[in-house]
Short mmCIF file of C-alpha atoms in Angstrom, two decimals:
data_model
loop_
_atom_site.label_atom_id
_atom_site.label_comp_id
_atom_site.label_asym_id
_atom_site.label_seq_id
_atom_site.Cartn_x
_atom_site.Cartn_y
_atom_site.Cartn_z
CA MET A 1 2.06 34.80 12.42
CA SER A 2 4.25 37.92 12.50
CA ALA A 3 6.16 39.20 9.45
CA GLN A 4 9.33 38.48 9.57
CA PRO A 5 10.93 40.55 6.43
CA GLY A 6 14.25 39.49 4.84
CA PRO A 7 16.21 36.04 3.89
CA LEU A 8 15.45 33.22 5.26
CA PRO A 9 18.37 31.35 7.27
CA ARG A 10 20.89 29.72 5.47
CA ARG A 11 22.01 26.62 7.62
CA ALA A 12 24.43 24.78 5.57
CA GLY A 13 22.98 21.56 4.64
CA ARG A 14 21.90 20.75 8.66
CA GLY A 15 18.83 21.73 10.19
CA GLY A 16 17.93 22.80 13.30
CA VAL A 17 17.36 19.80 15.16
CA GLY A 18 21.29 19.07 14.59
CA GLN A 19 20.83 16.57 11.39
CA PRO A 20 21.34 16.84 8.16
CA LEU A 21 18.50 18.39 6.40
CA HIS A 22 17.81 15.43 4.08
CA GLY A 23 16.86 13.46 7.50
CA LEU A 24 14.50 15.73 8.78
CA SER A 25 10.66 13.88 8.86
CA VAL A 26 7.87 15.91 7.68
CA LEU A 27 6.66 17.22 10.78
CA GLU A 28 10.33 18.39 11.15
CA ALA A 29 10.72 20.15 8.27
CA ALA A 30 6.89 21.57 8.39
CA ALA A 31 7.57 23.01 11.85
CA LEU A 32 11.50 24.46 11.01
CA ILE A 33 9.80 26.22 7.80
CA ARG A 34 6.71 27.32 9.77
CA ARG A 35 8.95 29.14 12.28
CA ARG A 36 11.21 30.17 9.60
CA LYS A 37 14.08 28.46 11.04
CA LEU A 38 14.40 27.00 7.47
CA SER A 39 14.22 28.01 3.68
CA PRO A 40 12.11 25.76 1.50
CA VAL A 41 14.48 26.23 -1.12
CA GLU A 42 17.36 25.14 0.98
CA LEU A 43 15.29 22.16 1.64
CA VAL A 44 14.76 21.59 -1.90
CA GLU A 45 17.89 22.16 -2.85
CA ALA A 46 19.68 19.20 0.08
CA LEU A 47 17.27 16.92 -1.00
CA LEU A 48 18.21 17.02 -5.07
CA ALA A 49 21.82 17.32 -3.61
CA ARG A 50 21.09 13.80 -1.70
CA ILE A 51 19.16 12.70 -5.05
CA GLU A 52 22.32 13.39 -7.47
CA ALA A 53 24.66 11.61 -5.02
CA LEU A 54 22.46 8.50 -4.52
CA GLU A 55 20.02 8.07 -7.51
CA PRO A 56 22.80 6.27 -9.56
CA THR A 57 22.67 3.17 -7.09
CA ILE A 58 19.27 3.38 -6.12
CA GLN A 59 17.54 4.32 -8.75
CA ALA A 60 14.22 5.56 -7.19
CA TRP A 61 13.14 8.28 -9.58
CA GLU A 62 11.47 8.21 -12.75
CA TRP A 63 11.78 11.85 -13.06
CA VAL A 64 13.08 14.46 -10.55
CA ASP A 65 11.34 17.99 -11.11
CA ALA A 66 14.32 20.23 -9.91
CA GLN A 67 13.27 23.25 -11.77
CA GLY A 68 9.47 23.03 -10.92
CA ALA A 69 10.51 21.98 -7.41
CA LEU A 70 13.22 24.78 -7.09
CA ALA A 71 10.24 27.59 -8.14
CA ALA A 72 7.97 26.06 -6.20
CA ALA A 73 9.97 26.65 -2.89
CA ARG A 74 10.79 29.73 -4.00
CA GLN A 75 7.20 30.75 -4.20
CA ARG A 76 6.46 29.10 -0.74
CA GLU A 77 9.53 31.13 0.47
CA ALA A 78 7.85 34.18 -0.72
CA GLU A 79 4.43 33.06 0.87
CA LEU A 80 6.12 32.59 4.15
CA ARG A 81 8.20 36.46 3.76
CA ARG A 82 4.45 37.92 3.33
CA SER A 83 3.07 35.71 6.31
CA GLU A 84 0.05 34.39 4.26
CA ARG A 85 -1.77 31.83 5.86
CA LEU A 86 0.49 28.55 5.62
CA GLY A 87 -0.83 24.81 5.16
CA PRO A 88 0.23 22.34 7.21
CA LEU A 89 2.59 21.04 4.33
CA HIS A 90 3.92 24.47 3.37
CA GLY A 91 7.12 24.42 1.82
CA VAL A 92 7.82 20.18 2.32
CA PRO A 93 8.84 18.48 -0.48
CA LEU A 94 6.84 15.18 -1.76
CA GLY A 95 7.41 12.32 -4.33
CA PHE A 96 4.59 10.63 -6.21
CA LYS A 97 4.61 7.44 -7.42
CA ASP A 98 4.07 7.39 -11.37
CA LEU A 99 0.72 6.45 -11.36
CA TYR A 100 -0.68 9.81 -10.14
CA HIS A 101 -1.17 12.71 -12.69
CA VAL A 102 1.13 15.66 -11.79
CA ALA A 103 0.05 18.38 -14.19
CA GLY A 104 2.82 19.22 -16.66
CA LEU A 105 4.60 16.29 -15.87
CA PRO A 106 4.68 12.79 -17.75
CA THR A 107 2.92 9.76 -16.19
CA ARG A 108 4.64 6.89 -17.50
CA ALA A 109 3.73 3.92 -14.91
CA GLY A 110 6.97 2.19 -16.33
CA PHE A 111 5.05 1.42 -19.88
CA ARG A 112 7.25 2.89 -23.01
CA PRO A 113 4.37 3.92 -25.06
CA PHE A 114 3.67 6.07 -22.16
CA ALA A 115 6.79 7.65 -22.31
CA THR A 116 5.55 10.78 -23.39
CA HIS A 117 2.39 11.41 -22.05
CA VAL A 118 2.08 14.82 -19.79
CA ALA A 119 -0.44 15.01 -17.50
CA ARG A 120 -2.85 18.05 -17.65
CA GLN A 121 -4.08 17.88 -14.38
CA ASP A 122 -3.20 16.93 -11.05
CA ALA A 123 -4.51 13.75 -9.35
CA ALA A 124 -7.18 14.46 -6.43
CA ALA A 125 -4.12 13.70 -3.98
CA VAL A 126 -1.67 15.42 -5.29
CA ALA A 127 -3.86 18.65 -5.70
CA ARG A 128 -4.80 18.35 -2.06
CA LEU A 129 -1.11 17.85 -0.89
CA ARG A 130 -0.39 20.95 -3.18
CA ALA A 131 -3.07 22.83 -1.44
CA ALA A 132 -1.77 21.93 1.98
CA GLY A 133 1.90 23.64 0.87
CA ALA A 134 3.68 20.98 -0.06
CA ILE A 135 5.87 20.56 -3.21
CA VAL A 136 6.37 17.90 -5.80
CA LEU A 137 9.92 16.77 -6.17
CA GLY A 138 9.28 14.43 -8.72
CA LYS A 139 7.97 11.08 -9.57
CA THR A 140 9.25 7.43 -8.23
CA VAL A 141 9.77 4.37 -10.20
CA THR A 142 6.80 2.04 -10.14
CA THR A 143 6.56 -1.68 -11.82
CA GLN A 144 4.73 -1.87 -14.73
CA PHE A 145 1.44 -0.67 -13.89
CA ALA A 146 1.47 -1.32 -10.50
CA PHE A 147 1.96 -5.33 -10.99
CA ALA A 148 5.02 -7.97 -10.13
CA ASP A 149 7.73 -7.66 -12.32
CA PRO A 150 10.49 -5.81 -10.68
CA ALA A 151 11.37 -2.52 -11.31
CA ARG A 152 14.91 -1.45 -11.64
CA THR A 153 15.05 0.29 -8.10
CA ARG A 154 17.58 -1.39 -5.73
CA ASN A 155 16.73 -1.31 -1.85
CA PRO A 156 18.89 1.06 0.01
CA TRP A 157 19.69 -1.33 2.78
CA ASN A 158 21.42 -3.78 0.51
CA THR A 159 21.38 -2.83 -2.95
CA ALA A 160 21.44 -6.51 -4.27
CA ARG A 161 17.85 -6.86 -2.91
CA THR A 162 14.54 -5.77 -3.78
CA PRO A 163 12.67 -2.54 -2.58
CA GLY A 164 9.60 -4.62 -3.19
CA GLY A 165 6.85 -3.44 -5.33
CA SER A 166 5.10 -2.19 -6.63
CA SER A 167 5.86 1.41 -5.20
CA SER A 168 9.64 0.41 -5.00
CA GLY A 169 10.91 4.15 -5.88
CA SER A 170 8.43 5.94 -3.19
CA ALA A 171 9.85 3.37 -0.32
CA ALA A 172 13.40 3.65 -1.76
CA ALA A 173 13.52 7.11 -1.74
CA VAL A 174 12.30 7.24 1.87
CA ALA A 175 14.64 4.93 3.03
CA ALA A 176 17.87 7.02 1.50
CA ARG A 177 16.50 10.15 2.85
CA MET A 178 16.15 11.50 -0.69
CA VAL A 179 11.97 12.78 0.45
CA PRO A 180 10.77 12.94 3.80
CA ALA A 181 7.81 11.28 2.30
CA ALA A 182 6.39 9.92 -0.88
CA LEU A 183 2.63 8.09 -2.07
CA GLY A 184 2.53 4.85 -3.32
CA THR A 185 -0.41 2.64 -4.29
CA GLN A 186 -1.93 -0.65 -3.24
CA THR A 187 -3.92 -3.23 -4.95
CA ALA A 188 -2.41 -6.53 -3.14
CA GLY A 189 0.62 -5.28 -1.05
CA SER A 190 2.42 -2.72 -2.77
CA VAL A 191 2.39 0.10 -0.11
CA LEU A 192 3.04 -2.15 2.86
CA ARG A 193 5.57 -4.49 1.45
CA PRO A 194 8.14 -2.28 0.11
CA ALA A 195 7.71 0.08 3.56
CA ALA A 196 8.93 -3.32 5.49
CA TYR A 197 11.74 -4.16 3.22
CA CYS A 198 12.70 -0.62 3.10
CA GLY A 199 12.19 -0.18 7.11
CA VAL A 200 10.33 2.77 6.47
CA VAL A 201 6.36 3.17 7.59
CA GLY A 202 3.54 2.34 5.14
CA LEU A 203 -0.22 3.34 5.79
CA LYS A 204 -2.69 1.85 3.85
CA PRO A 205 -6.09 3.84 4.59
CA THR A 206 -9.31 2.15 4.14
CA PHE A 207 -10.88 1.58 0.99
CA GLY A 208 -12.58 4.77 -0.01
CA ARG A 209 -10.67 7.15 2.66
CA VAL A 210 -8.84 8.69 0.01
CA SER A 211 -9.61 9.59 -3.37
CA ARG A 212 -8.32 7.89 -6.38
CA ARG A 213 -9.56 10.42 -9.16
CA GLY A 214 -6.26 10.89 -11.21
CA ILE A 215 -4.59 7.73 -10.57
CA LEU A 216 -3.79 4.77 -13.29
CA PRO A 217 -6.05 1.81 -11.91
CA LEU A 218 -5.13 -1.87 -11.92
CA ALA A 219 -8.28 -2.93 -10.47
CA TRP A 220 -11.11 -0.81 -8.80
CA SER A 221 -12.47 -2.96 -6.37
CA LEU A 222 -8.78 -2.83 -4.44
CA ASP A 223 -6.74 0.05 -5.30
CA HIS A 224 -5.52 1.94 -2.53
CA VAL A 225 -3.79 4.88 -2.21
CA GLY A 226 -0.78 4.56 0.28
CA LEU A 227 1.64 6.89 2.20
CA LEU A 228 5.25 6.16 3.40
CA ALA A 229 7.38 7.88 5.82
CA ARG A 230 9.82 7.42 8.14
CA ARG A 231 7.99 8.13 11.37
CA VAL A 232 3.92 7.15 12.32
CA ASP A 233 2.93 10.84 12.69
CA ASP A 234 4.00 11.82 9.40
CA THR A 235 1.72 9.54 7.84
CA ALA A 236 -1.18 10.66 10.30
CA LEU A 237 -0.24 14.55 9.27
CA LEU A 238 -0.56 13.39 5.39
CA LEU A 239 -3.63 11.58 6.15
CA ARG A 240 -5.31 14.09 7.74
CA VAL A 241 -4.70 16.29 4.56
CA LEU A 242 -5.44 13.65 2.07
CA ALA A 243 -8.52 12.22 3.64
CA GLY A 244 -12.12 13.14 2.77
CA HIS A 245 -14.89 12.37 0.41
CA ASP A 246 -14.37 13.14 -3.46
CA PRO A 247 -17.94 13.02 -5.24
CA GLU A 248 -15.67 12.48 -8.34
CA ASP A 249 -14.33 9.32 -7.42
CA PRO A 250 -17.23 6.83 -7.49
CA ASP A 251 -15.47 4.60 -4.37
CA SER A 252 -14.54 7.37 -2.25
CA ALA A 253 -16.89 7.15 1.12
CA ASP A 254 -18.58 10.30 2.48
CA VAL A 255 -17.35 9.40 6.08
CA PRO A 256 -16.00 12.02 8.62
CA VAL A 257 -12.16 12.73 9.01
CA ASP A 258 -11.00 12.37 12.64
CA ASP A 259 -8.16 14.51 13.67
CA TYR A 260 -5.41 11.42 13.19
CA LEU A 261 -2.56 13.15 14.85
CA ALA A 262 -4.50 14.29 18.13
CA SER A 263 -5.31 10.27 18.52
CA ALA A 264 -2.95 8.96 21.69
CA SER A 265 -3.44 5.98 24.07
CA PRO A 266 -1.54 5.13 26.93
CA SER A 267 -1.94 1.19 26.07
CA LEU A 268 -3.54 -0.93 23.38
CA SER A 269 -4.93 -4.30 22.83
CA LEU A 270 -3.49 -6.38 19.95
CA LEU A 271 -4.63 -9.86 18.69
CA LEU A 272 -1.91 -11.80 17.17
CA VAL A 273 -3.00 -13.71 14.25
CA GLU A 274 -1.98 -17.06 14.46
CA ASP A 275 -2.87 -17.78 11.06
CA PHE A 276 -0.34 -15.30 9.55
CA LEU A 277 2.45 -16.70 11.83
CA GLU A 278 1.88 -20.15 10.94
CA ARG A 279 2.96 -19.07 7.57
CA ALA A 280 5.74 -17.57 8.17
CA PRO A 281 9.41 -19.05 7.90
CA ALA A 282 10.51 -19.50 11.95
CA ARG A 283 12.49 -16.41 12.33
CA THR A 284 9.97 -14.40 11.26
CA GLN A 285 7.38 -15.98 13.79
CA GLN A 286 10.14 -15.66 16.38
CA HIS A 287 10.87 -11.84 15.76
CA VAL A 288 7.08 -11.51 15.91
CA ARG A 289 6.28 -13.07 18.74
CA GLU A 290 9.44 -11.22 20.14
CA VAL A 291 8.24 -8.09 19.76
CA ALA A 292 4.68 -9.00 20.84
CA ARG A 293 6.21 -9.78 24.26
CA LEU A 294 7.91 -6.55 24.27
CA LEU A 295 4.56 -4.68 23.49
CA GLU A 296 3.21 -6.59 26.50
CA LEU A 297 6.00 -5.63 28.89
CA ALA A 298 5.11 -2.03 28.27
CA GLY A 299 1.86 -2.62 28.65
CA ALA A 300 -0.19 -3.61 25.92
CA ARG A 301 -2.93 -6.63 26.02
CA VAL A 302 -1.73 -9.31 23.68
CA GLU A 303 -4.06 -12.36 22.55
CA SER A 304 -3.96 -14.86 19.90
CA VAL A 305 -6.64 -15.34 17.42
CA ARG A 306 -7.44 -16.88 14.66
CA LEU A 307 -9.11 -15.59 10.94
CA PRO A 308 -12.80 -16.92 10.88
CA HIS A 309 -11.64 -18.23 7.54
CA SER A 310 -8.99 -19.47 5.29
CA LEU A 311 -5.97 -17.31 4.55
CA ASP A 312 -5.58 -19.37 1.41
CA LEU A 313 -9.61 -17.83 0.45
CA LEU A 314 -8.49 -14.19 1.08
CA LEU A 315 -5.47 -14.54 -1.35
CA ALA A 316 -7.84 -16.52 -3.88
CA VAL A 317 -10.16 -14.14 -3.72
CA GLN A 318 -8.05 -11.07 -3.84
CA TYR A 319 -5.79 -12.83 -6.85
CA LEU A 320 -9.23 -13.19 -8.90
CA LEU A 321 -10.87 -9.97 -8.60
CA MET A 322 -7.13 -8.34 -9.17
CA GLN A 323 -6.80 -11.04 -12.30
CA VAL A 324 -10.33 -9.95 -13.73
CA GLU A 325 -10.51 -6.41 -13.08
CA GLY A 326 -6.52 -5.74 -14.05
CA ALA A 327 -7.79 -8.04 -17.67
CA ALA A 328 -10.54 -5.34 -18.02
CA VAL A 329 -8.63 -2.27 -17.29
CA HIS A 330 -5.63 -3.54 -20.12
CA ALA A 331 -7.52 -5.26 -22.78
CA GLU A 332 -7.76 -2.63 -25.28
CA LEU A 333 -4.04 -1.50 -24.34
CA LEU A 334 -2.78 -4.99 -24.54
CA ALA A 335 -4.17 -5.63 -27.83
CA ARG A 336 -2.36 -2.38 -29.27
CA TYR A 337 1.17 -3.14 -27.86
CA PRO A 338 1.41 -6.81 -26.49
CA ASP A 339 5.24 -6.55 -27.03
CA GLU A 340 5.43 -3.22 -24.91
CA TYR A 341 4.03 -5.78 -21.90
CA ALA A 342 6.49 -6.67 -19.00
CA PRO A 343 6.12 -10.85 -19.11
CA VAL A 344 4.43 -11.66 -15.93
CA LEU A 345 1.72 -8.61 -16.14
CA ARG A 346 1.12 -9.79 -20.02
CA ALA A 347 0.43 -13.45 -18.58
CA PHE A 348 -1.86 -11.76 -16.08
CA VAL A 349 -4.00 -9.92 -18.26
CA GLU A 350 -4.40 -12.36 -20.75
CA VAL A 351 -5.12 -15.24 -18.56
CA GLY A 352 -7.59 -12.91 -16.70
CA GLN A 353 -9.48 -12.32 -19.85
CA LEU A 354 -10.27 -15.99 -19.92
CA VAL A 355 -11.92 -16.22 -16.29
CA PRO A 356 -15.46 -16.48 -16.18
CA GLY A 357 -17.88 -14.13 -15.03
CA VAL A 358 -19.76 -16.17 -12.51
CA ALA A 359 -16.39 -16.50 -10.83
CA TYR A 360 -15.76 -12.96 -10.50
CA VAL A 361 -19.03 -12.22 -9.43
CA GLN A 362 -19.02 -14.88 -6.51
CA ALA A 363 -15.37 -13.59 -5.60
CA ARG A 364 -16.96 -9.68 -5.58
CA GLN A 365 -19.60 -11.33 -3.11
CA LEU A 366 -17.05 -13.14 -0.86
CA GLN A 367 -15.17 -9.91 -0.67
CA ARG A 368 -18.03 -8.45 1.26
CA TRP A 369 -18.96 -11.16 3.50
CA LEU A 370 -15.10 -11.84 4.40
CA ARG A 371 -14.82 -7.95 5.34
CA THR A 372 -17.99 -8.29 7.47
CA GLU A 373 -16.39 -11.46 9.15
CA MET A 374 -13.05 -10.04 9.71
CA VAL A 375 -14.66 -6.92 11.11
CA GLU A 376 -16.85 -9.15 13.72
CA VAL A 377 -13.89 -10.58 14.85
CA ARG A 378 -12.25 -7.60 15.82
CA GLU A 379 -15.45 -6.19 17.37
CA ARG A 380 -15.72 -8.85 19.68
CA TRP A 381 -12.62 -8.35 21.15
CA ARG A 382 -13.39 -4.85 21.37
CA ALA A 383 -16.77 -5.52 23.31
CA ALA A 384 -14.89 -7.21 25.56
CA GLU A 385 -12.59 -4.51 26.13
CA THR A 386 -15.43 -2.38 27.03
CA GLU A 387 -16.59 -4.47 29.10
CA ARG A 388 -13.32 -4.46 30.80
CA SER A 389 -13.59 -0.39 30.59
CA SER A 390 -11.20 -0.37 28.75
CA GLN A 391 -10.58 2.39 26.02
CA ARG A 392 -7.29 1.14 24.43
CA PRO A 393 -7.36 1.09 20.56
CA CYS A 394 -7.74 -2.69 19.08
CA CYS A 395 -5.86 -3.91 16.32
CA LEU A 396 -4.66 -6.89 14.72
CA LEU A 397 -1.02 -7.94 14.69
CA THR A 398 0.81 -10.05 12.19
CA PRO A 399 4.26 -9.73 10.78
CA THR A 400 4.09 -7.38 7.31
CA ALA A 401 5.96 -9.98 5.08
CA THR A 402 6.68 -13.56 5.43
CA ASP A 403 10.68 -12.42 5.22
CA VAL A 404 12.91 -9.61 4.99
CA ALA A 405 13.55 -8.60 1.13
CA PRO A 406 14.18 -11.13 -1.19
CA ASP A 407 16.77 -10.74 -4.20
CA LEU A 408 16.09 -8.52 -7.41
CA SER A 409 14.41 -11.35 -9.22
CA THR A 410 11.20 -10.56 -7.72
CA THR A 411 9.51 -7.77 -5.85
CA GLY A 412 8.19 -10.14 -2.67
CA ASP A 413 5.41 -12.01 -1.74
CA ARG A 414 2.07 -10.51 -0.93
CA THR A 415 0.61 -13.18 1.42
CA PHE A 416 0.46 -10.87 4.49
CA GLN A 417 -0.15 -7.90 3.16
CA ALA A 418 -3.10 -8.64 0.12
CA PRO A 419 -5.94 -9.42 2.44
CA TRP A 420 -6.21 -6.15 3.85
CA SER A 421 -6.36 -4.80 0.24
CA LEU A 422 -9.13 -7.40 -0.62
CA LEU A 423 -11.10 -6.31 3.00
CA GLY A 424 -10.39 -2.70 2.61
CA LEU A 425 -9.19 -2.36 6.02
CA PRO A 426 -6.87 0.34 6.96
CA ALA A 427 -3.45 -1.18 8.10
CA LEU A 428 0.07 -0.16 8.80
CA SER A 429 3.59 -1.45 8.55
CA LEU A 430 5.91 -0.68 11.33
CA PRO A 431 9.48 -1.19 11.37
CA SER A 432 10.55 -3.41 14.26
CA GLY A 433 14.22 -4.36 13.99
CA LEU A 434 16.99 -5.43 11.99
CA SER A 435 17.53 -9.14 10.71
CA PRO A 436 21.29 -10.69 11.20
CA GLU A 437 22.36 -9.81 7.90
CA GLY A 438 21.31 -5.92 8.50
CA LEU A 439 17.69 -5.95 6.97
CA PRO A 440 14.62 -4.65 8.12
CA LEU A 441 11.74 -6.35 10.04
CA ALA A 442 8.61 -5.02 10.34
CA ILE A 443 5.36 -5.59 12.11
CA GLN A 444 1.85 -5.11 10.63
CA LEU A 445 -1.48 -4.01 12.42
CA ALA A 446 -4.93 -3.49 10.88
CA ALA A 447 -8.01 -2.20 12.12
CA ALA A 448 -11.79 -1.77 11.49
CA PRO A 449 -12.89 0.44 8.38
CA PHE A 450 -12.58 4.17 8.97
CA GLN A 451 -10.51 3.77 12.55
CA GLU A 452 -7.26 4.91 11.21
CA ALA A 453 -7.19 7.25 14.72
CA GLN A 454 -6.81 3.85 16.55
CA LEU A 455 -4.50 2.66 14.03
CA LEU A 456 -2.42 5.25 13.93
CA ALA A 457 -2.56 5.70 17.95
CA ALA A 458 -1.40 2.13 18.28
CA ALA A 459 0.86 2.41 15.59
CA ARG A 460 2.61 5.60 17.70
CA TRP A 461 2.22 3.63 20.99
CA CYS A 462 4.31 0.36 19.22
CA GLU A 463 6.69 2.92 17.84
CA ALA A 464 7.59 4.56 20.86
CA VAL A 465 8.34 1.12 22.59
CA LEU A 466 10.36 -0.41 19.80
CA GLY A 467 12.33 2.72 18.85
CA PRO A 468 13.73 3.90 15.34
CA LEU A 469 15.87 2.12 12.49
CA PRO A 470 18.90 3.59 12.30
CA ALA A 471 19.23 5.19 8.67
CA PRO A 472 20.86 2.85 5.86
CA GLU A 473 24.78 3.22 5.32
CA MET B 1 -15.33 -20.83 -20.13
CA ARG B 2 -17.87 -22.60 -18.23
CA LEU B 3 -17.33 -23.05 -14.23
CA ASP B 4 -18.07 -26.47 -13.53
CA PRO B 5 -18.46 -26.41 -9.82
CA GLU B 6 -17.65 -29.87 -9.33
CA ALA B 7 -14.29 -29.60 -11.10
CA THR B 8 -11.06 -30.37 -9.83
CA GLN B 9 -8.23 -28.24 -9.77
CA ASP B 10 -6.21 -30.29 -12.51
CA GLU B 11 -9.70 -30.48 -14.50
CA LEU B 12 -9.70 -26.22 -13.94
CA LEU B 13 -6.33 -26.36 -15.25
CA ARG B 14 -6.76 -28.46 -18.40
CA GLN B 15 -9.80 -26.19 -19.01
CA LEU B 16 -8.26 -23.17 -18.86
CA GLU B 17 -4.93 -24.01 -20.93
CA ARG B 18 -7.73 -25.65 -23.61
CA GLU B 19 -9.10 -21.77 -23.60
CA ALA B 20 -5.67 -20.10 -23.26
CA GLU B 21 -4.19 -22.16 -26.38
CA ALA B 22 -7.40 -20.83 -28.73
CA ALA B 23 -7.00 -17.25 -27.49
CA TRP B 24 -3.57 -16.57 -27.54
CA GLY B 25 -1.98 -19.43 -29.56
CA PRO B 26 0.17 -22.31 -28.80
CA ALA B 27 3.18 -20.27 -28.76
CA ARG B 28 1.98 -18.50 -25.69
CA LEU B 29 1.45 -21.40 -23.47
CA ALA B 30 4.55 -21.79 -21.54
CA ALA B 31 4.57 -18.31 -21.15
CA LEU B 32 1.00 -18.10 -19.51
CA ARG B 33 2.10 -21.81 -17.43
CA PRO B 34 2.55 -20.25 -14.05
CA THR B 35 -0.37 -17.88 -14.61
CA LEU B 36 -2.48 -20.40 -15.53
CA GLN B 37 -1.58 -22.89 -12.47
CA ALA B 38 -2.02 -19.81 -10.44
CA THR B 39 -5.50 -19.13 -11.55
CA ALA B 40 -6.61 -22.69 -11.63
CA GLU B 41 -5.35 -22.83 -7.97
CA ALA B 42 -7.38 -19.80 -6.84
CA LEU B 43 -10.93 -21.03 -8.64
CA SER B 44 -10.39 -24.44 -6.95
CA THR B 45 -10.12 -22.62 -3.21
CA LEU B 46 -13.06 -20.73 -4.68
CA LEU B 47 -15.19 -23.50 -5.29
CA ARG B 48 -14.15 -25.79 -2.50
CA SER B 49 -14.08 -22.95 0.08
CA GLY B 50 -17.84 -23.88 1.56
CA TRP B 51 -19.70 -20.34 0.30
CA ARG B 52 -22.49 -20.39 -2.23
CA VAL B 53 -23.59 -17.12 -3.70
CA ALA B 54 -27.31 -17.85 -2.57
CA ASP B 55 -29.35 -20.00 -0.37
CA TRP B 56 -32.71 -20.72 -2.01
CA SER B 57 -33.69 -22.68 0.90
CA GLY B 58 -34.47 -19.74 3.57
CA ASP B 59 -34.05 -16.18 4.00
CA ALA B 60 -30.08 -16.36 3.36
CA GLY B 61 -30.46 -15.75 0.04
CA SER B 62 -31.55 -12.41 0.15
CA ARG B 63 -28.07 -11.30 1.74
CA GLY B 64 -26.72 -13.03 -0.98
CA LEU B 65 -24.00 -15.31 0.05
CA GLU B 66 -24.03 -18.23 2.69
CA ARG B 67 -21.67 -20.65 4.13
CA GLY B 68 -22.78 -24.13 2.49
CA SER B 69 -22.08 -27.44 3.23
CA ARG B 70 -20.28 -28.27 0.15
#
């Protein structure tokens, strides 16, 4: 890249694509910065202004690191002037759920005794993104310890509705154009569901695909890093940076990383999971069937399938694992600070300590078995597709959530997202329209383990057919 | 708590309630009840799923899990 000395241009709050800077996607912002059409300082300033305007209403942020972000942006700008080698996220600001350790910032996890805990080191995911040039804009609100007690965050589409949880702040901040992308975590449905409720893209990669080192746990056999952004390609770029083996995370998988941005497909095969649809209210069923029909008209092959086992069993196994592991994680802290725990989490941990070890071990064994069976369903279909000489990506298709975002008394229903956390399969929530009351609707795609390239290719294809959602007013 | 494979969901709930009262005191029972019910339901689903961890009659035991006839 050639040297371009002198100050970078100032653009009066608008990007080179004719839209306000706060509306830029990750890829757009990265491209403009790389071409020196946009200053990282200007972008951070625009996002800080956006946060200042909307935060009193949305309450998505636990900690906005304005000084740190501006200092990092000035450094990125200086690196641009020196034409140093640039990472793929050079100058792009990101948000991090307040379970991720970010060096020098508190990790509070919605828990008052942690109010003054300052992290000494970045979580592995934060470190990877920083090394790729990203800027930490701040920490986003989480429900307490990523469980089910609602946080203070409001849904940008309707502030009387939940943004979902537990990655409440990450989803709301991305939807409200306060930040182009943010990281969350998922143990049951904490990335996919907030993504659906807030009308953004949510990606939960395969278990073990992204290191969890430096993130406060809820349940070790279920916890995943998750990504929230407004475009499928933004999640693909972030995943390309985040994916890879970390020997310091015992569950990290040593599996080659694909180029998630390169994968494209002329069409795809979708397996519509009837068991999910039968559990959804009529209007959700109708919406997903209409979307499936639209995708079919655009060239996708769509067929109905049934799960090899009951959805109730998947949910029971996921619940017991989360409960017993959560009880183990929190036993000591609960004994010290029982009254600081939010009520639903406290009850969950207290009862979790009573579940027999035999039941936990059975649930762990079932988790492995159910995953094998689910993968076999998809692989049988994949084999049939190969016989048809088709190279189309093949994904399961379901609604992401049972319905639109409910009121603020809950973070929503985990029924349709928790199976993918239990099975460790990669899954993505894609906005698919608006309900009559103007709330986002979403479809969910799931693929085989470590087939994120196929998943993202399928999602990109669906995104092109369905088109983007407008921004919330 | 001993997990009785033949226990009904109601029996599991009563067993959990007794354990909870002993562990956390009677004053906590009302706050714990929704979670106790959800836990009893999950345990019951697990027990009734038709899966058993080992099948001693054949080689499935070596795989650690087999669909049973319960």
